[in-house]
mmCIF file of C-alpha atoms in Angstrom:
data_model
loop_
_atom_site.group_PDB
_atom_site.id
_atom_site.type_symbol
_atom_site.label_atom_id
_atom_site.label_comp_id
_atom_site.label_asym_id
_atom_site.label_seq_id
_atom_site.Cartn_x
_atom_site.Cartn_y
_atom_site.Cartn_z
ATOM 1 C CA UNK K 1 0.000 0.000 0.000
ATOM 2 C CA UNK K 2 1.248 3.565 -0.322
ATOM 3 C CA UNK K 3 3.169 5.546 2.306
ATOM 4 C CA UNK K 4 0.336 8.429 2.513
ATOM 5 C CA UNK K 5 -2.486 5.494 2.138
ATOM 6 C CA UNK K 6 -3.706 7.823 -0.628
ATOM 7 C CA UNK K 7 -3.777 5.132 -3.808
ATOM 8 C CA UNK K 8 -4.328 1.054 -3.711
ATOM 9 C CA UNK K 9 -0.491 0.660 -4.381
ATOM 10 C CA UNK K 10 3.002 1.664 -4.190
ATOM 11 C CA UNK K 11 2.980 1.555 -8.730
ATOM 12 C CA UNK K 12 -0.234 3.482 -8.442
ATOM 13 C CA UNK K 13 1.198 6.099 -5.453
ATOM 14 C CA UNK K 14 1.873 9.734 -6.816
ATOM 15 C CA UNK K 15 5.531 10.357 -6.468
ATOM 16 C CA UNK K 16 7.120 12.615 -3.650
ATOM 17 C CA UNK K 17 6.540 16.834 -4.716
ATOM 18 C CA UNK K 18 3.900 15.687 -7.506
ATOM 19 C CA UNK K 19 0.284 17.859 -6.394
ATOM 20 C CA UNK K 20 -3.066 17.323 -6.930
ATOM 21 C CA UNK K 21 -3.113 19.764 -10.393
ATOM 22 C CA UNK K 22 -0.256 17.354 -11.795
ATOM 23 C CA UNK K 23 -2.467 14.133 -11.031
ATOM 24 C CA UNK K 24 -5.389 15.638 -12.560
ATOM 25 C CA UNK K 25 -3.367 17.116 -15.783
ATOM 26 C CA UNK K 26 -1.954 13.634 -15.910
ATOM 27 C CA UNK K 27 -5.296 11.770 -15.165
ATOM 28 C CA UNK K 28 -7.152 13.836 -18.124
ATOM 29 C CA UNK K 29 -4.040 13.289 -20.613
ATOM 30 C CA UNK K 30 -4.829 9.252 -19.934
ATOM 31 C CA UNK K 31 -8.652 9.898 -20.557
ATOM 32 C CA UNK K 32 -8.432 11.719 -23.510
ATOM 33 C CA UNK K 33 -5.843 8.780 -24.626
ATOM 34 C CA UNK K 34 -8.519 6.571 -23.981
ATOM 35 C CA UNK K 35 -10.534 8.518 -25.958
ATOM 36 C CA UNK K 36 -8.249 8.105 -28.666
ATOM 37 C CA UNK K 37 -8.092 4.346 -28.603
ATOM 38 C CA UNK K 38 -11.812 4.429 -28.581
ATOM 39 C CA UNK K 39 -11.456 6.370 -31.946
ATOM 40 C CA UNK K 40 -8.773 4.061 -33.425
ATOM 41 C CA UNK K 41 -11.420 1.485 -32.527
ATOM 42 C CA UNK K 42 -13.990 3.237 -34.451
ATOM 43 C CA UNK K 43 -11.773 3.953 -37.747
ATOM 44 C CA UNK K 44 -10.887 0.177 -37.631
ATOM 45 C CA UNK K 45 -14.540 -0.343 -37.591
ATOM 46 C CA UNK K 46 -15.182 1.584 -40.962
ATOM 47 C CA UNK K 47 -11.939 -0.049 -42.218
ATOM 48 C CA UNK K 48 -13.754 -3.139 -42.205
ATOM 49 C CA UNK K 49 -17.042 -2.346 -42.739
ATOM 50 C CA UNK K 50 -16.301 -0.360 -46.315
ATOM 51 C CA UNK K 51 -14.006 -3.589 -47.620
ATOM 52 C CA UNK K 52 -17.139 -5.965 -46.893
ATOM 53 C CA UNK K 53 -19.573 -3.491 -48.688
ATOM 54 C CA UNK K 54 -16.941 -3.111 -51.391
ATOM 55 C CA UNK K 55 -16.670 -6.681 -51.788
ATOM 56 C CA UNK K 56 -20.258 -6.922 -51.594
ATOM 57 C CA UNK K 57 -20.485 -4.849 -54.832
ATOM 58 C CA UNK K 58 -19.376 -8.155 -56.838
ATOM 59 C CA UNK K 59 -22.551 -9.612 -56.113
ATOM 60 C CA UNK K 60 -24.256 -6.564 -56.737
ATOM 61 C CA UNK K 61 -22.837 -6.210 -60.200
ATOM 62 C CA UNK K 62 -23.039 -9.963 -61.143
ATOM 63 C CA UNK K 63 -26.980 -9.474 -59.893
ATOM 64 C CA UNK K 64 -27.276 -6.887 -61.920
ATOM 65 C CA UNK K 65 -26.031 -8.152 -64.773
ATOM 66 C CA UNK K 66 -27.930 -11.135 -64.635
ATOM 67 C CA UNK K 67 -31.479 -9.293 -64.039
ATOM 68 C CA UNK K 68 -30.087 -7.467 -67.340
ATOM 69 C CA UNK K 69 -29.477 -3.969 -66.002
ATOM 70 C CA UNK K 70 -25.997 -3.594 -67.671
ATOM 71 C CA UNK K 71 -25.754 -0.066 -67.781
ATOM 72 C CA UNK K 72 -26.568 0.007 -63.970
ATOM 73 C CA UNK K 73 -24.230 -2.823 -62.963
ATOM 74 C CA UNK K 74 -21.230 -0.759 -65.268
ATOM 75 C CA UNK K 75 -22.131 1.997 -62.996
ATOM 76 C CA UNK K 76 -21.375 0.291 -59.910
ATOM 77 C CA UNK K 77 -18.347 -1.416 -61.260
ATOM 78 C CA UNK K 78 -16.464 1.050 -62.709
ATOM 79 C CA UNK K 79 -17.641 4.557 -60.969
ATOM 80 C CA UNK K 80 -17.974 2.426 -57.121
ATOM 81 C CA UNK K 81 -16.240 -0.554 -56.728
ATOM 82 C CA UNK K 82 -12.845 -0.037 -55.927
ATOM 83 C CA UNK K 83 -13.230 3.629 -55.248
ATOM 84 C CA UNK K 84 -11.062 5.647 -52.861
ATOM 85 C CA UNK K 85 -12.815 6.934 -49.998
ATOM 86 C CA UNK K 86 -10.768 10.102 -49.987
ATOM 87 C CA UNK K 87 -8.676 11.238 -52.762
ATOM 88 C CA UNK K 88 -5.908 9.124 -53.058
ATOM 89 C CA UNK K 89 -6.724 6.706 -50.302
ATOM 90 C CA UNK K 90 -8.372 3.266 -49.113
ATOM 91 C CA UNK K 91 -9.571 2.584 -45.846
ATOM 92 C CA UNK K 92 -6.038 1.045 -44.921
ATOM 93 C CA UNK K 93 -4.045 3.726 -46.209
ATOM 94 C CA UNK K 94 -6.200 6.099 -43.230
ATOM 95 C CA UNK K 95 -5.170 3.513 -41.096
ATOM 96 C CA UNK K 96 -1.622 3.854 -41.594
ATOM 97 C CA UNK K 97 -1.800 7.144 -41.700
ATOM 98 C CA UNK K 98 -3.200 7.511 -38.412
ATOM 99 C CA UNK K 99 -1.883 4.866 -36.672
ATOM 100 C CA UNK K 100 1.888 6.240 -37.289
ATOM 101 C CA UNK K 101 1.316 10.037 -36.964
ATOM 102 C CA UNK K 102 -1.527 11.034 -34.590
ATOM 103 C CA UNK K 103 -2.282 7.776 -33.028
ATOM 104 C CA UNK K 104 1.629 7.632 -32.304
ATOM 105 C CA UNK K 105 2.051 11.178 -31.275
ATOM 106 C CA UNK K 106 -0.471 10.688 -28.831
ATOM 107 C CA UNK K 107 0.609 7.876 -27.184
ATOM 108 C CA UNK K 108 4.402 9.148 -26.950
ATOM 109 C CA UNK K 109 2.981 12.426 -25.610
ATOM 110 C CA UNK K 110 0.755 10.841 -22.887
ATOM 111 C CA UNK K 111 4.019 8.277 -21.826
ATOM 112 C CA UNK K 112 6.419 11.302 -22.238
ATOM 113 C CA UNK K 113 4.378 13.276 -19.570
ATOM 114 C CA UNK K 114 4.009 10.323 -17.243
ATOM 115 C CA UNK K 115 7.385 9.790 -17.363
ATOM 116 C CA UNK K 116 8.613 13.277 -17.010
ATOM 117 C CA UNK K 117 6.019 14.070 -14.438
ATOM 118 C CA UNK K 118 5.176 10.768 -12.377
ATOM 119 C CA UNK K 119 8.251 8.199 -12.817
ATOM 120 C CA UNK K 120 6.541 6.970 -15.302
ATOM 121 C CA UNK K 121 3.478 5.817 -13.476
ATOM 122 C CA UNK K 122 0.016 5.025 -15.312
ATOM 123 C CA UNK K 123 -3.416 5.740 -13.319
ATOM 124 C CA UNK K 124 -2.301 7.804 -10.174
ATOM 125 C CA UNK K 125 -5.769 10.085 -10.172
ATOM 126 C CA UNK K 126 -8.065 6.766 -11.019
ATOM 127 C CA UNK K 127 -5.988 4.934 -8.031
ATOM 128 C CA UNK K 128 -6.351 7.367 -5.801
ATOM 129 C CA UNK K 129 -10.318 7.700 -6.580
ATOM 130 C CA UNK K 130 -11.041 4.135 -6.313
ATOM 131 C CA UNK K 131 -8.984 4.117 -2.509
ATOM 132 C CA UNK K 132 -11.380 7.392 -1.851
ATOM 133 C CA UNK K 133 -14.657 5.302 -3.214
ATOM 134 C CA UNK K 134 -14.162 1.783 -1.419
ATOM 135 C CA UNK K 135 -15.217 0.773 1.406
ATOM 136 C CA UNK K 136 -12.287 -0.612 3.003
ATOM 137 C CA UNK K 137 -12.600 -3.784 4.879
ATOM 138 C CA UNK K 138 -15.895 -4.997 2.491
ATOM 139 C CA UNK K 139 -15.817 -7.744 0.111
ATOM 140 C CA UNK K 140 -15.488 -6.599 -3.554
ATOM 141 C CA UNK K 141 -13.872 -3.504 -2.708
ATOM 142 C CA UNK K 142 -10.184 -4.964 -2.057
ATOM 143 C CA UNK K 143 -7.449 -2.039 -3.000
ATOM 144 C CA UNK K 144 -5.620 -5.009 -5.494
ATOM 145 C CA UNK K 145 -6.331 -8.585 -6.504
ATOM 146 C CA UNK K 146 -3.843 -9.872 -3.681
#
């Protein structure tokens, strides 16, 4: 347990001379990280979900074709399937993008902080909530697994 008994653990204790504006600063950085996972989440979702519908076009076009609507099914084959979604770019070409500039700036921003501010340590303001918010001494609110 930490020294001041104000977090669940010595990796989760705020370091000596760190105040409660740093934990904060640091504890929003981490949620808007999280918020930022959530978002790669949500981009890998539309990755996936624009490949099946493009793939699903082939159907659409052989449909078409058969039902005898070639003009229709040349449409979708030459003007949709296949298409960028932005100029220049498929879904996994966003990906990269964002996975090695933003994404990656992000994370080595957040971990720079920590590390410059904390000694590196992850969840200080959440640890110290959760040792506020429990009741100590009732089952299902232990301060760790052990």
């Amino acid at each position: 347990m930490a020294a001041d008994n104000r977090s669940v653990d010595d990796e989760h204790s705020r370091p000596t001379g760190v105040d409660d504006t740093t934990v904060e600063a640091l504890g929003e950085l981490s949620k808007a990280l999280e918020t930022i996972h959530r978002v790669r989440g949500h981009l890998y979702s539309a990755h996936q979900l624009v490949g099946g519908a493009d793939l699903t076009l082939d159907r659409v076009v052989t449909l078409l074709r058969e039902a005898g609507h070639d003009a229709v099914a040349d449409r979708v084959e030459h003007e949709l399937l296949g298409r960028n979604v932005l100029p220049g770019r498929w879904t996994f070409q966003i990906m990269e993008e964002f996975d090695d500039g933003y994404y990656a700036a992000f994370q080595e921003i957040e971990r720079y902080a920590r590390d410059t501010l904390a000694d590196g340590r992850r969840h200080i303001y959440e640890a110290e909530m959760k040792q506020r918010r429990r009741t100590h001494g009732m089952a299902g609110h232990e301060p760790t697994p052990h």
